[in-house]
Each structure stands twice: as structure tokens, then as C-alpha cells.
mmCIF file of C-alpha atoms in Angstrom:
data_model
loop_
_atom_site.group_PDB
_atom_site.id
_atom_site.type_symbol
_atom_site.label_atom_id
_atom_site.label_comp_id
_atom_site.label_asym_id
_atom_site.label_seq_id
_atom_site.Cartn_x
_atom_site.Cartn_y
_atom_site.Cartn_z
ATOM 1 C CA MET A 19 7.467 -23.329 20.035
ATOM 2 C CA GLU A 20 4.147 -21.571 20.649
ATOM 3 C CA VAL A 21 3.019 -19.162 17.906
ATOM 4 C CA ARG A 22 0.563 -16.362 18.659
ATOM 5 C CA VAL A 23 -1.064 -14.284 15.927
ATOM 6 C CA GLN A 24 -2.563 -11.095 17.344
ATOM 7 C CA ASN A 25 -5.040 -8.876 15.438
ATOM 8 C CA LEU A 26 -3.298 -9.541 12.137
ATOM 9 C CA ARG A 27 -4.357 -7.589 9.076
ATOM 10 C CA LYS A 28 -2.875 -7.743 5.584
ATOM 11 C CA GLU A 29 -3.689 -5.628 2.559
ATOM 12 C CA PHE A 30 -2.371 -5.935 -0.994
ATOM 13 C CA ASP A 31 -2.787 -2.649 -2.891
ATOM 14 C CA ARG A 32 -5.638 -1.764 -0.521
ATOM 15 C CA PHE A 33 -7.274 -5.150 -1.050
ATOM 16 C CA PRO A 34 -7.839 -6.760 2.370
ATOM 17 C CA ALA A 35 -6.545 -10.337 2.382
ATOM 18 C CA LEU A 36 -6.837 -10.815 6.156
ATOM 19 C CA HIS A 37 -9.112 -8.985 8.602
ATOM 20 C CA ASP A 38 -8.078 -8.706 12.254
ATOM 21 C CA VAL A 39 -7.097 -12.386 12.599
ATOM 22 C CA SER A 40 -6.045 -13.762 15.997
ATOM 23 C CA LEU A 41 -4.902 -17.340 16.577
ATOM 24 C CA ASP A 42 -2.956 -19.249 19.224
ATOM 25 C CA ILE A 43 -0.942 -22.237 17.953
ATOM 26 C CA ARG A 44 0.225 -24.514 20.742
ATOM 27 C CA SER A 45 3.746 -25.828 21.013
ATOM 28 C CA GLY A 46 4.066 -29.209 19.294
ATOM 29 C CA GLU A 47 0.663 -28.891 17.618
ATOM 30 C CA LEU A 48 -0.147 -29.938 14.055
ATOM 31 C CA ILE A 49 -2.652 -27.381 12.837
ATOM 32 C CA ALA A 50 -4.369 -27.056 9.449
ATOM 33 C CA LEU A 51 -5.350 -23.815 7.721
ATOM 34 C CA LEU A 52 -8.336 -24.838 5.605
ATOM 35 C CA GLY A 53 -10.442 -22.813 3.212
ATOM 36 C CA PRO A 54 -11.330 -22.168 -0.430
ATOM 37 C CA SER A 55 -9.153 -20.178 -2.809
ATOM 38 C CA GLY A 56 -8.919 -16.548 -1.703
ATOM 39 C CA SER A 57 -9.792 -17.296 1.926
ATOM 40 C CA GLY A 58 -6.444 -15.989 3.223
ATOM 41 C CA LYS A 59 -4.881 -19.260 4.376
ATOM 42 C CA THR A 60 -1.670 -18.965 2.325
ATOM 43 C CA THR A 61 -1.342 -15.279 3.227
ATOM 44 C CA LEU A 62 -1.533 -16.200 6.919
ATOM 45 C CA LEU A 63 1.117 -18.898 6.450
ATOM 46 C CA ARG A 64 3.444 -16.498 4.627
ATOM 47 C CA LEU A 65 3.013 -13.903 7.388
ATOM 48 C CA ILE A 66 3.959 -16.474 10.029
ATOM 49 C CA ALA A 67 6.979 -17.415 7.910
ATOM 50 C CA GLY A 68 8.128 -13.831 7.436
ATOM 51 C CA LEU A 69 7.723 -13.983 3.652
ATOM 52 C CA GLU A 70 5.181 -11.142 3.942
ATOM 53 C CA SER A 71 4.955 -8.244 6.402
ATOM 54 C CA PRO A 72 1.661 -7.503 8.165
ATOM 55 C CA THR A 73 -0.211 -4.289 7.479
ATOM 56 C CA ASP A 74 -1.179 -4.321 11.131
ATOM 57 C CA GLY A 75 -0.985 -6.694 14.083
ATOM 58 C CA ARG A 76 1.797 -8.812 15.585
ATOM 59 C CA ILE A 77 3.186 -12.348 15.505
ATOM 60 C CA PHE A 78 4.822 -13.862 18.579
ATOM 61 C CA PHE A 79 7.146 -16.869 18.715
ATOM 62 C CA GLY A 80 6.902 -17.794 22.362
ATOM 63 C CA GLU A 81 7.063 -14.477 24.214
ATOM 64 C CA GLU A 82 9.168 -12.790 21.527
ATOM 65 C CA ASP A 83 7.655 -10.415 18.982
ATOM 66 C CA ALA A 84 8.753 -11.792 15.607
ATOM 67 C CA SER A 85 6.605 -9.498 13.453
ATOM 68 C CA ARG A 86 9.555 -7.713 11.808
ATOM 69 C CA LYS A 87 12.062 -10.540 11.853
ATOM 70 C CA THR A 88 13.314 -12.225 8.684
ATOM 71 C CA VAL A 89 12.674 -15.866 7.769
ATOM 72 C CA GLN A 90 16.210 -16.726 8.869
ATOM 73 C CA GLU A 91 15.812 -14.939 12.206
ATOM 74 C CA ARG A 92 12.569 -16.823 12.849
ATOM 75 C CA ASN A 93 14.271 -20.151 12.059
ATOM 76 C CA ILE A 94 11.438 -21.433 9.894
ATOM 77 C CA GLY A 95 11.290 -24.729 8.033
ATOM 78 C CA PHE A 96 9.231 -24.339 4.852
ATOM 79 C CA VAL A 97 7.902 -27.046 2.510
ATOM 80 C CA PHE A 98 6.332 -25.898 -0.759
ATOM 81 C CA GLN A 99 3.863 -27.700 -3.007
ATOM 82 C CA HIS A 100 6.376 -28.093 -5.829
ATOM 83 C CA TYR A 101 9.310 -29.297 -3.712
ATOM 84 C CA ALA A 102 11.722 -26.437 -4.633
ATOM 85 C CA LEU A 103 14.677 -28.843 -4.532
ATOM 86 C CA PHE A 104 18.017 -27.928 -6.086
ATOM 87 C CA ARG A 105 18.247 -30.020 -9.235
ATOM 88 C CA HIS A 106 22.059 -29.941 -9.386
ATOM 89 C CA MET A 107 22.397 -31.283 -5.832
ATOM 90 C CA THR A 108 22.083 -34.847 -4.635
ATOM 91 C CA VAL A 109 19.432 -35.877 -2.128
ATOM 92 C CA LEU A 110 21.979 -35.685 0.702
ATOM 93 C CA GLU A 111 23.232 -32.268 -0.417
ATOM 94 C CA ASN A 112 19.655 -30.953 -0.600
ATOM 95 C CA ILE A 113 18.893 -32.105 2.925
ATOM 96 C CA ALA A 114 22.123 -30.638 4.288
ATOM 97 C CA PHE A 115 21.791 -27.311 2.452
ATOM 98 C CA GLY A 116 20.284 -25.276 5.300
ATOM 99 C CA LEU A 117 23.114 -26.299 7.617
ATOM 100 C CA THR A 118 25.925 -25.757 5.115
ATOM 101 C CA VAL A 119 24.936 -22.124 4.425
ATOM 102 C CA ARG A 120 24.830 -21.096 8.069
ATOM 103 C CA PRO A 121 27.359 -18.485 9.234
ATOM 104 C CA SER A 122 30.589 -20.144 10.278
ATOM 105 C CA SER A 123 29.912 -19.379 13.958
ATOM 106 C CA ARG A 124 26.731 -21.462 13.875
ATOM 107 C CA ARG A 125 27.683 -24.025 11.244
ATOM 108 C CA PRO A 126 28.222 -27.610 12.444
ATOM 109 C CA SER A 127 31.243 -29.563 11.257
ATOM 110 C CA LYS A 128 31.049 -31.402 7.924
ATOM 111 C CA ALA A 129 30.890 -34.700 9.776
ATOM 112 C CA ASP A 130 28.004 -33.497 11.950
ATOM 113 C CA ILE A 131 26.140 -32.117 8.939
ATOM 114 C CA ARG A 132 26.486 -35.425 7.104
ATOM 115 C CA ALA A 133 25.400 -37.386 10.184
ATOM 116 C CA ARG A 134 22.334 -35.146 10.612
ATOM 117 C CA ALA A 135 21.390 -35.482 6.916
ATOM 118 C CA LEU A 136 21.748 -39.283 7.003
ATOM 119 C CA GLU A 137 19.660 -39.426 10.188
ATOM 120 C CA LEU A 138 16.871 -37.480 8.497
ATOM 121 C CA LEU A 139 17.176 -39.585 5.360
ATOM 122 C CA ASP A 140 16.448 -42.616 7.495
ATOM 123 C CA LEU A 141 13.574 -40.807 9.233
ATOM 124 C CA VAL A 142 11.854 -40.082 5.910
ATOM 125 C CA GLN A 143 12.495 -43.664 4.762
ATOM 126 C CA LEU A 144 14.830 -42.852 1.861
ATOM 127 C CA THR A 145 18.005 -44.580 3.092
ATOM 128 C CA GLY A 146 20.160 -45.630 0.153
ATOM 129 C CA LEU A 147 19.010 -42.803 -2.143
ATOM 130 C CA GLU A 148 21.438 -40.164 -0.850
ATOM 131 C CA LYS A 149 23.438 -40.016 -4.112
ATOM 132 C CA ARG A 150 20.449 -39.630 -6.400
ATOM 133 C CA TYR A 151 19.310 -36.351 -7.930
ATOM 134 C CA PRO A 152 15.740 -34.972 -7.713
ATOM 135 C CA ALA A 153 15.023 -35.915 -11.346
ATOM 136 C CA GLN A 154 15.638 -39.567 -10.413
ATOM 137 C CA LEU A 155 12.954 -39.539 -7.691
ATOM 138 C CA SER A 156 9.177 -39.894 -7.735
ATOM 139 C CA GLY A 157 6.999 -36.981 -6.661
ATOM 140 C CA GLY A 158 6.372 -38.541 -3.278
ATOM 141 C CA GLN A 159 10.088 -39.128 -2.726
ATOM 142 C CA ARG A 160 10.900 -35.523 -3.654
ATOM 143 C CA GLN A 161 8.406 -34.246 -1.116
ATOM 144 C CA ARG A 162 10.002 -36.437 1.561
ATOM 145 C CA VAL A 163 13.378 -34.910 0.719
ATOM 146 C CA ALA A 164 11.845 -31.427 0.940
ATOM 147 C CA LEU A 165 10.479 -32.212 4.389
ATOM 148 C CA ALA A 166 13.811 -33.632 5.562
ATOM 149 C CA ARG A 167 15.565 -30.478 4.326
ATOM 150 C CA ALA A 168 13.094 -28.305 6.245
ATOM 151 C CA MET A 169 13.649 -30.313 9.450
ATOM 152 C CA ALA A 170 17.450 -30.328 9.139
ATOM 153 C CA VAL A 171 17.789 -26.849 10.630
ATOM 154 C CA GLU A 172 15.732 -27.879 13.688
ATOM 155 C CA PRO A 173 13.167 -25.148 13.004
ATOM 156 C CA ASN A 174 11.101 -23.345 15.612
ATOM 157 C CA VAL A 175 8.080 -23.839 13.366
ATOM 158 C CA LEU A 176 7.527 -26.111 10.369
ATOM 159 C CA LEU A 177 5.292 -24.621 7.665
ATOM 160 C CA LEU A 178 3.823 -26.601 4.765
ATOM 161 C CA ASP A 179 2.022 -24.930 1.857
ATOM 162 C CA GLU A 180 -0.264 -27.452 0.097
ATOM 163 C CA PRO A 181 2.496 -30.051 0.556
ATOM 164 C CA PHE A 182 0.716 -32.852 -1.314
ATOM 165 C CA GLY A 183 -1.136 -30.777 -3.900
ATOM 166 C CA ALA A 184 1.010 -31.920 -6.847
ATOM 167 C CA LEU A 185 0.695 -35.649 -6.076
ATOM 168 C CA ASP A 186 -1.864 -38.218 -7.166
ATOM 169 C CA ALA A 187 -4.595 -39.391 -4.797
ATOM 170 C CA GLN A 188 -3.037 -42.635 -3.554
ATOM 171 C CA VAL A 189 0.394 -41.067 -2.942
ATOM 172 C CA ARG A 190 -1.326 -38.228 -1.059
ATOM 173 C CA LYS A 191 -3.041 -40.727 1.249
ATOM 174 C CA ASP A 192 0.189 -42.592 1.922
ATOM 175 C CA LEU A 193 2.109 -39.385 2.645
ATOM 176 C CA ARG A 194 -0.625 -38.067 4.949
ATOM 177 C CA ARG A 195 -0.251 -41.079 7.229
ATOM 178 C CA TRP A 196 3.514 -40.803 7.008
ATOM 179 C CA LEU A 197 3.535 -37.065 7.857
ATOM 180 C CA ARG A 198 1.387 -37.656 10.936
ATOM 181 C CA GLU A 199 3.809 -40.355 12.113
ATOM 182 C CA ILE A 200 6.816 -38.069 11.501
ATOM 183 C CA HIS A 201 5.139 -35.261 13.432
ATOM 184 C CA ASP A 202 4.366 -37.496 16.395
ATOM 185 C CA ARG A 203 8.006 -38.649 16.492
ATOM 186 C CA THR A 204 9.633 -35.215 16.128
ATOM 187 C CA GLY A 205 7.142 -32.948 17.911
ATOM 188 C CA HIS A 206 7.660 -29.891 15.686
ATOM 189 C CA THR A 207 5.060 -27.144 15.885
ATOM 190 C CA THR A 208 3.603 -27.576 12.400
ATOM 191 C CA VAL A 209 1.194 -25.445 10.365
ATOM 192 C CA PHE A 210 0.003 -26.634 6.981
ATOM 193 C CA VAL A 211 -2.233 -25.086 4.353
ATOM 194 C CA THR A 212 -4.722 -27.193 2.440
ATOM 195 C CA HIS A 213 -7.995 -26.858 0.562
ATOM 196 C CA ASP A 214 -8.586 -30.619 0.984
ATOM 197 C CA GLN A 215 -11.094 -31.202 3.799
ATOM 198 C CA GLU A 216 -10.263 -34.884 4.127
ATOM 199 C CA GLU A 217 -6.577 -34.064 4.456
ATOM 200 C CA ALA A 218 -7.195 -31.482 7.184
ATOM 201 C CA LEU A 219 -9.574 -33.680 9.173
ATOM 202 C CA GLU A 220 -7.301 -36.730 8.979
ATOM 203 C CA LEU A 221 -4.017 -34.997 9.808
ATOM 204 C CA ALA A 222 -4.581 -32.069 12.120
ATOM 205 C CA ASP A 223 -4.897 -31.764 15.881
ATOM 206 C CA ARG A 224 -6.983 -28.662 15.207
ATOM 207 C CA VAL A 225 -8.425 -27.135 12.051
ATOM 208 C CA VAL A 226 -8.691 -23.397 11.321
ATOM 209 C CA VAL A 227 -11.447 -22.733 8.779
ATOM 210 C CA LEU A 228 -11.001 -19.455 6.894
ATOM 211 C CA SER A 229 -13.329 -17.576 4.569
ATOM 212 C CA LYS A 230 -12.827 -14.182 2.917
ATOM 213 C CA GLY A 231 -9.926 -13.251 5.169
ATOM 214 C CA ASN A 232 -11.651 -14.174 8.421
ATOM 215 C CA ILE A 233 -11.450 -17.181 10.729
ATOM 216 C CA GLU A 234 -14.858 -18.857 10.754
ATOM 217 C CA GLN A 235 -14.093 -21.563 13.308
ATOM 218 C CA VAL A 236 -11.196 -23.219 15.125
ATOM 219 C CA GLY A 237 -11.568 -26.674 16.623
ATOM 220 C CA THR A 238 -10.653 -30.338 16.567
ATOM 221 C CA PRO A 239 -11.664 -32.285 13.455
ATOM 222 C CA ASP A 240 -14.628 -33.727 15.389
ATOM 223 C CA GLU A 241 -15.743 -30.279 16.558
ATOM 224 C CA ILE A 242 -15.468 -28.793 13.075
ATOM 225 C CA TYR A 243 -17.392 -31.630 11.418
ATOM 226 C CA ASP A 244 -20.013 -32.388 14.083
ATOM 227 C CA PHE A 245 -20.602 -28.893 15.480
ATOM 228 C CA PRO A 246 -20.066 -26.326 12.690
ATOM 229 C CA ASN A 247 -20.837 -22.855 13.974
ATOM 230 C CA SER A 248 -21.910 -21.165 10.725
ATOM 231 C CA PRO A 249 -23.635 -21.972 7.429
ATOM 232 C CA PHE A 250 -20.290 -21.557 5.665
ATOM 233 C CA VAL A 251 -18.518 -24.161 7.822
ATOM 234 C CA PHE A 252 -21.451 -26.591 7.579
ATOM 235 C CA GLY A 253 -21.544 -26.205 3.803
ATOM 236 C CA PHE A 254 -17.769 -26.275 3.277
ATOM 237 C CA ILE A 255 -16.841 -29.202 5.526
ATOM 238 C CA GLY A 256 -18.154 -32.475 4.141
ATOM 239 C CA GLN A 257 -21.383 -32.859 2.187
ATOM 240 C CA SER A 258 -24.516 -31.095 3.341
ATOM 241 C CA ASN A 259 -28.082 -30.191 2.409
ATOM 242 C CA CYS A 260 -29.836 -26.917 3.139
ATOM 243 C CA LEU A 261 -33.613 -26.379 3.183
ATOM 244 C CA ASN A 262 -35.602 -23.224 3.816
ATOM 245 C CA VAL A 263 -37.890 -23.912 6.760
ATOM 246 C CA ARG A 264 -39.751 -22.002 9.447
ATOM 247 C CA VAL A 265 -40.084 -22.358 13.200
ATOM 248 C CA GLU A 266 -43.593 -22.409 14.666
ATOM 249 C CA ASN A 267 -44.535 -23.248 18.263
ATOM 250 C CA GLY A 268 -41.266 -25.076 18.898
ATOM 251 C CA ASP A 269 -41.459 -27.206 15.725
ATOM 252 C CA VAL A 270 -39.616 -27.071 12.407
ATOM 253 C CA TRP A 271 -41.988 -26.840 9.450
ATOM 254 C CA PHE A 272 -41.125 -27.601 5.848
ATOM 255 C CA GLU A 273 -43.712 -26.222 3.447
ATOM 256 C CA ASP A 274 -47.106 -27.218 4.913
ATOM 257 C CA ARG A 275 -46.073 -29.851 7.452
ATOM 258 C CA PRO A 276 -44.031 -30.230 10.622
ATOM 259 C CA LEU A 277 -40.958 -32.454 10.389
ATOM 260 C CA GLY A 278 -41.145 -33.785 13.920
ATOM 261 C CA LEU A 279 -38.020 -31.807 14.867
ATOM 262 C CA SER A 280 -38.410 -29.931 18.138
ATOM 263 C CA VAL A 281 -36.610 -26.644 18.761
ATOM 264 C CA TYR A 282 -37.971 -25.366 22.053
ATOM 265 C CA GLY A 283 -36.752 -21.891 22.894
ATOM 266 C CA GLU A 284 -36.004 -20.949 19.268
ATOM 267 C CA THR A 285 -37.356 -17.655 17.964
ATOM 268 C CA GLU A 286 -40.189 -18.178 15.515
ATOM 269 C CA GLY A 287 -39.725 -17.343 11.861
ATOM 270 C CA ASP A 288 -37.775 -18.374 8.783
ATOM 271 C CA ALA A 289 -34.557 -20.390 9.080
ATOM 272 C CA GLN A 290 -32.253 -22.709 7.136
ATOM 273 C CA LEU A 291 -32.125 -26.380 8.079
ATOM 274 C CA TYR A 292 -28.708 -27.998 7.452
ATOM 275 C CA PHE A 293 -28.088 -31.743 7.597
ATOM 276 C CA ARG A 294 -25.574 -34.287 6.299
ATOM 277 C CA PRO A 295 -26.657 -36.784 3.621
ATOM 278 C CA HIS A 296 -25.931 -39.728 5.939
ATOM 279 C CA ASP A 297 -27.724 -38.233 8.951
ATOM 280 C CA ILE A 298 -31.217 -39.305 7.872
ATOM 281 C CA GLU A 299 -33.784 -42.014 8.542
ATOM 282 C CA LEU A 300 -36.165 -43.409 5.945
ATOM 283 C CA ARG A 301 -39.896 -42.990 6.596
ATOM 284 C CA ASP A 302 -42.827 -45.043 5.360
ATOM 285 C CA GLY A 303 -45.371 -42.274 5.221
ATOM 286 C CA CYS A 304 -45.104 -38.520 4.974
ATOM 287 C CA SER A 305 -46.128 -37.567 8.466
ATOM 288 C CA GLY A 306 -43.100 -35.628 9.591
ATOM 289 C CA CYS A 307 -40.895 -36.181 6.570
ATOM 290 C CA ILE A 308 -39.294 -34.777 3.446
ATOM 291 C CA ALA A 309 -40.394 -36.606 0.301
ATOM 292 C CA GLY A 310 -39.503 -36.616 -3.369
ATOM 293 C CA LEU A 311 -38.565 -38.604 -6.444
ATOM 294 C CA MET A 312 -35.248 -40.365 -6.930
ATOM 295 C CA THR A 313 -33.371 -38.824 -9.843
ATOM 296 C CA THR A 314 -29.962 -40.551 -9.610
ATOM 297 C CA SER A 315 -28.372 -43.329 -7.598
ATOM 298 C CA ARG A 316 -24.645 -44.054 -7.662
ATOM 299 C CA ARG A 317 -22.272 -46.246 -5.709
ATOM 300 C CA VAL A 318 -19.464 -44.383 -3.918
ATOM 301 C CA ALA A 319 -17.147 -46.730 -2.020
ATOM 302 C CA GLY A 320 -19.189 -48.315 0.787
ATOM 303 C CA THR A 321 -22.337 -46.209 0.369
ATOM 304 C CA ARG A 322 -24.952 -45.372 -2.213
ATOM 305 C CA HIS A 323 -25.526 -41.686 -2.934
ATOM 306 C CA ILE A 324 -29.069 -40.889 -3.969
ATOM 307 C CA GLU A 325 -30.356 -37.566 -5.273
ATOM 308 C CA VAL A 326 -33.992 -36.795 -4.488
ATOM 309 C CA ASP A 327 -36.032 -34.127 -6.273
ATOM 310 C CA ILE A 328 -38.252 -32.663 -3.556
ATOM 311 C CA GLY A 329 -39.942 -30.252 -5.999
ATOM 312 C CA HIS A 330 -41.526 -26.830 -5.544
ATOM 313 C CA GLY A 331 -38.338 -24.992 -6.453
ATOM 314 C CA HIS A 332 -36.262 -26.665 -3.736
ATOM 315 C CA GLY A 333 -34.227 -28.682 -6.236
ATOM 316 C CA ASN A 334 -32.424 -31.870 -5.284
ATOM 317 C CA VAL A 335 -31.136 -33.047 -1.936
ATOM 318 C CA GLU A 336 -28.670 -35.890 -1.502
ATOM 319 C CA ILE A 337 -28.947 -38.778 0.930
ATOM 320 C CA GLU A 338 -26.533 -41.629 1.626
ATOM 321 C CA LEU A 339 -27.523 -45.183 2.484
ATOM 322 C CA PRO A 340 -25.794 -48.540 2.870
ATOM 323 C CA PRO A 341 -26.102 -50.372 -0.459
ATOM 324 C CA ASP A 342 -28.334 -53.096 1.002
ATOM 325 C CA ARG A 343 -30.824 -50.475 2.267
ATOM 326 C CA ALA A 344 -30.932 -48.762 -1.113
ATOM 327 C CA VAL A 345 -31.842 -51.913 -3.052
ATOM 328 C CA SER A 346 -35.409 -52.012 -1.734
ATOM 329 C CA LEU A 347 -36.199 -48.327 -2.292
ATOM 330 C CA ASP A 348 -39.244 -47.323 -4.270
ATOM 331 C CA ARG A 349 -37.708 -45.426 -7.173
ATOM 332 C CA ASN A 350 -40.897 -43.388 -7.583
ATOM 333 C CA ARG A 351 -40.973 -41.907 -4.095
ATOM 334 C CA ILE A 352 -38.574 -41.602 -1.159
ATOM 335 C CA ALA A 353 -39.499 -40.178 2.250
ATOM 336 C CA PHE A 354 -36.949 -39.381 4.941
ATOM 337 C CA ARG A 355 -36.228 -37.162 7.937
ATOM 338 C CA PRO A 356 -32.960 -35.741 9.306
ATOM 339 C CA THR A 357 -31.684 -37.345 12.503
ATOM 340 C CA ARG A 358 -28.874 -34.803 13.126
ATOM 341 C CA TRP A 359 -29.274 -31.255 11.960
ATOM 342 C CA LYS A 360 -28.761 -27.575 12.759
ATOM 343 C CA LEU A 361 -30.754 -24.432 12.229
ATOM 344 C CA PHE A 362 -29.248 -21.149 11.103
ATOM 345 C CA ARG A 363 -30.924 -17.789 10.678
ATOM 346 C CA SER A 364 -30.445 -15.535 7.687
#
């Protein structure tokens, strides 16, 4: 089911939570709404679900205007961060709940409901646990039950609000891989909210980056990470450094020296140079480089993260190197130059 959000605006007591947001979600797509707290991502999800009504704008499911329809009329599957399972019901009863409460004209037979619930139990890899109660399950198992319950009604759209937020790091990683596999097998149009960049980049077909009620950028994980279109996206997605520079005669200058970075056609004047910590090359001298003193060096998984004080009020920048390259560094002075970077104007 294709979902189209058209010029959507939402206010809470005159506070604007979303500003004129438009978004096309393709049928069968797994899309992530990513942003910091207060960016509007959960509000957008709740508007798609029908849990909130828009102040202005429309929401289409396929060609049908669903803006004023209820959650039930939209046939939404919803998975919350804290499971929202019925504690007095068994796993099987929880999964079957959405089917058992349907009006009699649309309700399958008891045998069909049980067969559907058992099929989903197998899909989420919980076969044999149908008689257990939520309190007898781990957090990861409860979230699998919640997802199975949401899929039982064969929803037009599956919505997940921070689905792994209450779980520990390793369980989150396992469930991310599992959710992607489930999505590829079932093909539901799926929208999930997260503030976890790694989660969004690993799971989604496309990522929607929101800030202060606006969409900053929409793109594939590679497009969002490699070609951010604003200082906010560059700074929010992954690690980054920002330096105040200026453009003169087609070159980028930092303080009193050119960095050897050509920007032909750029307007001269002040700019901000953004680059990732790993997108650098070490330099022997300081002709065309950024230089400073190492302040800290720490091992993070397969890389070494090094903070460099470049002085003159610029503070520290962070670079990443393979551990074997970092061993031979002169701790008194490090010189480097960005290899991939982007300029933004104030």
C-alpha cells in the first residue's frame, strides 16, 4: 500500500510540531523516520496511524484520502516501544486478538484465527511458546509477539514506534536483522521511528531525516551518509568535524594557509568545512594540512579515535585511524587533510 503525505501540518496548542510536510512512501518499502527528540518523527507516525488528526494537509492510502479515517478504518498495524501486550492473555491469544475482535461479518472462524496465529508464531520464531504469558518472556520475545500481533490483521501499513528502544544493545542488533528478514518475506509497507542512526541506516530502504518539524533530507542510507544536503544532516548522521574556513581563488583556506582543496566555481568568502573523522590522510609537513596536538587516543572496535587540539579557539577535532597506523604517530604533533568533505555557507 502506497502512503502519500501531502502538505501536512500539526499544531498542539498553537505549537507547530510539523510544518508543511510532504512525503511519498512506496508500496512495500521499509522507511525510517529519523531525528532528535522534538523533531516531529513520532507526530508524523501518529498522524499516518490516525492516532492524531492533522491541523492541515492530507494523508492518502493509495488513491484514497484517509485523513479523517479512524485507525480501524485505515487497517493499521502498530508496534509500540513497550510492547503493549495483554498480560492476562497467552502469546497465542495476544497474536490473535486483532482478529477475534473484528465485527462478526469480517471475523474469520476460530480455526482460521488459530491457524493464522500459529503461522505468525512460526514466522517470528517463537513456535512452542504459544501457551506462555508475556511475563514469562524476555524483552526481545515480547517484541516479536507484538510484531506478530500487528501483522495478524494483514495491515495496509505497519507502523513501529521506537520498536527496540527498551532492549539492550545486543538484542537490538539481533532483532534489527530479524526485522529486515521478516519485512523482505512479508512485503508490508513499513514505517518505523528511531533516533538511532545505526538502526535507520542498517534497516531502511530510505531514511527521512527530520529536524524541528521539517524534513531535512530523504534518501537511501548511502545517500544520507555520503551526500548530506545540510549542516544538520552532516552533523546528525555519523560523526563529523566542522571548521570555519574561507574560499579564495578557488581554494579552501584554513587560518593562514590553503588546504590543497580545490572548489572552482564557489563564491568567495567564509564557509564551514565538514568532514568525517575517517575521511582524512596523514601529512608529513604542514603544507596544505590541519595540524595540532594529540589530546586523547582510545580504541573503539576496529579503529583508534584520536582527538587533536588544533588551537586558536577551534577546539578539538576527531580523526579515526587503523590501530597499526596510530602506533607510529608523534604524540606531540599530528598533521592531516580531509580526503572527502563538503562546504556549507552560513
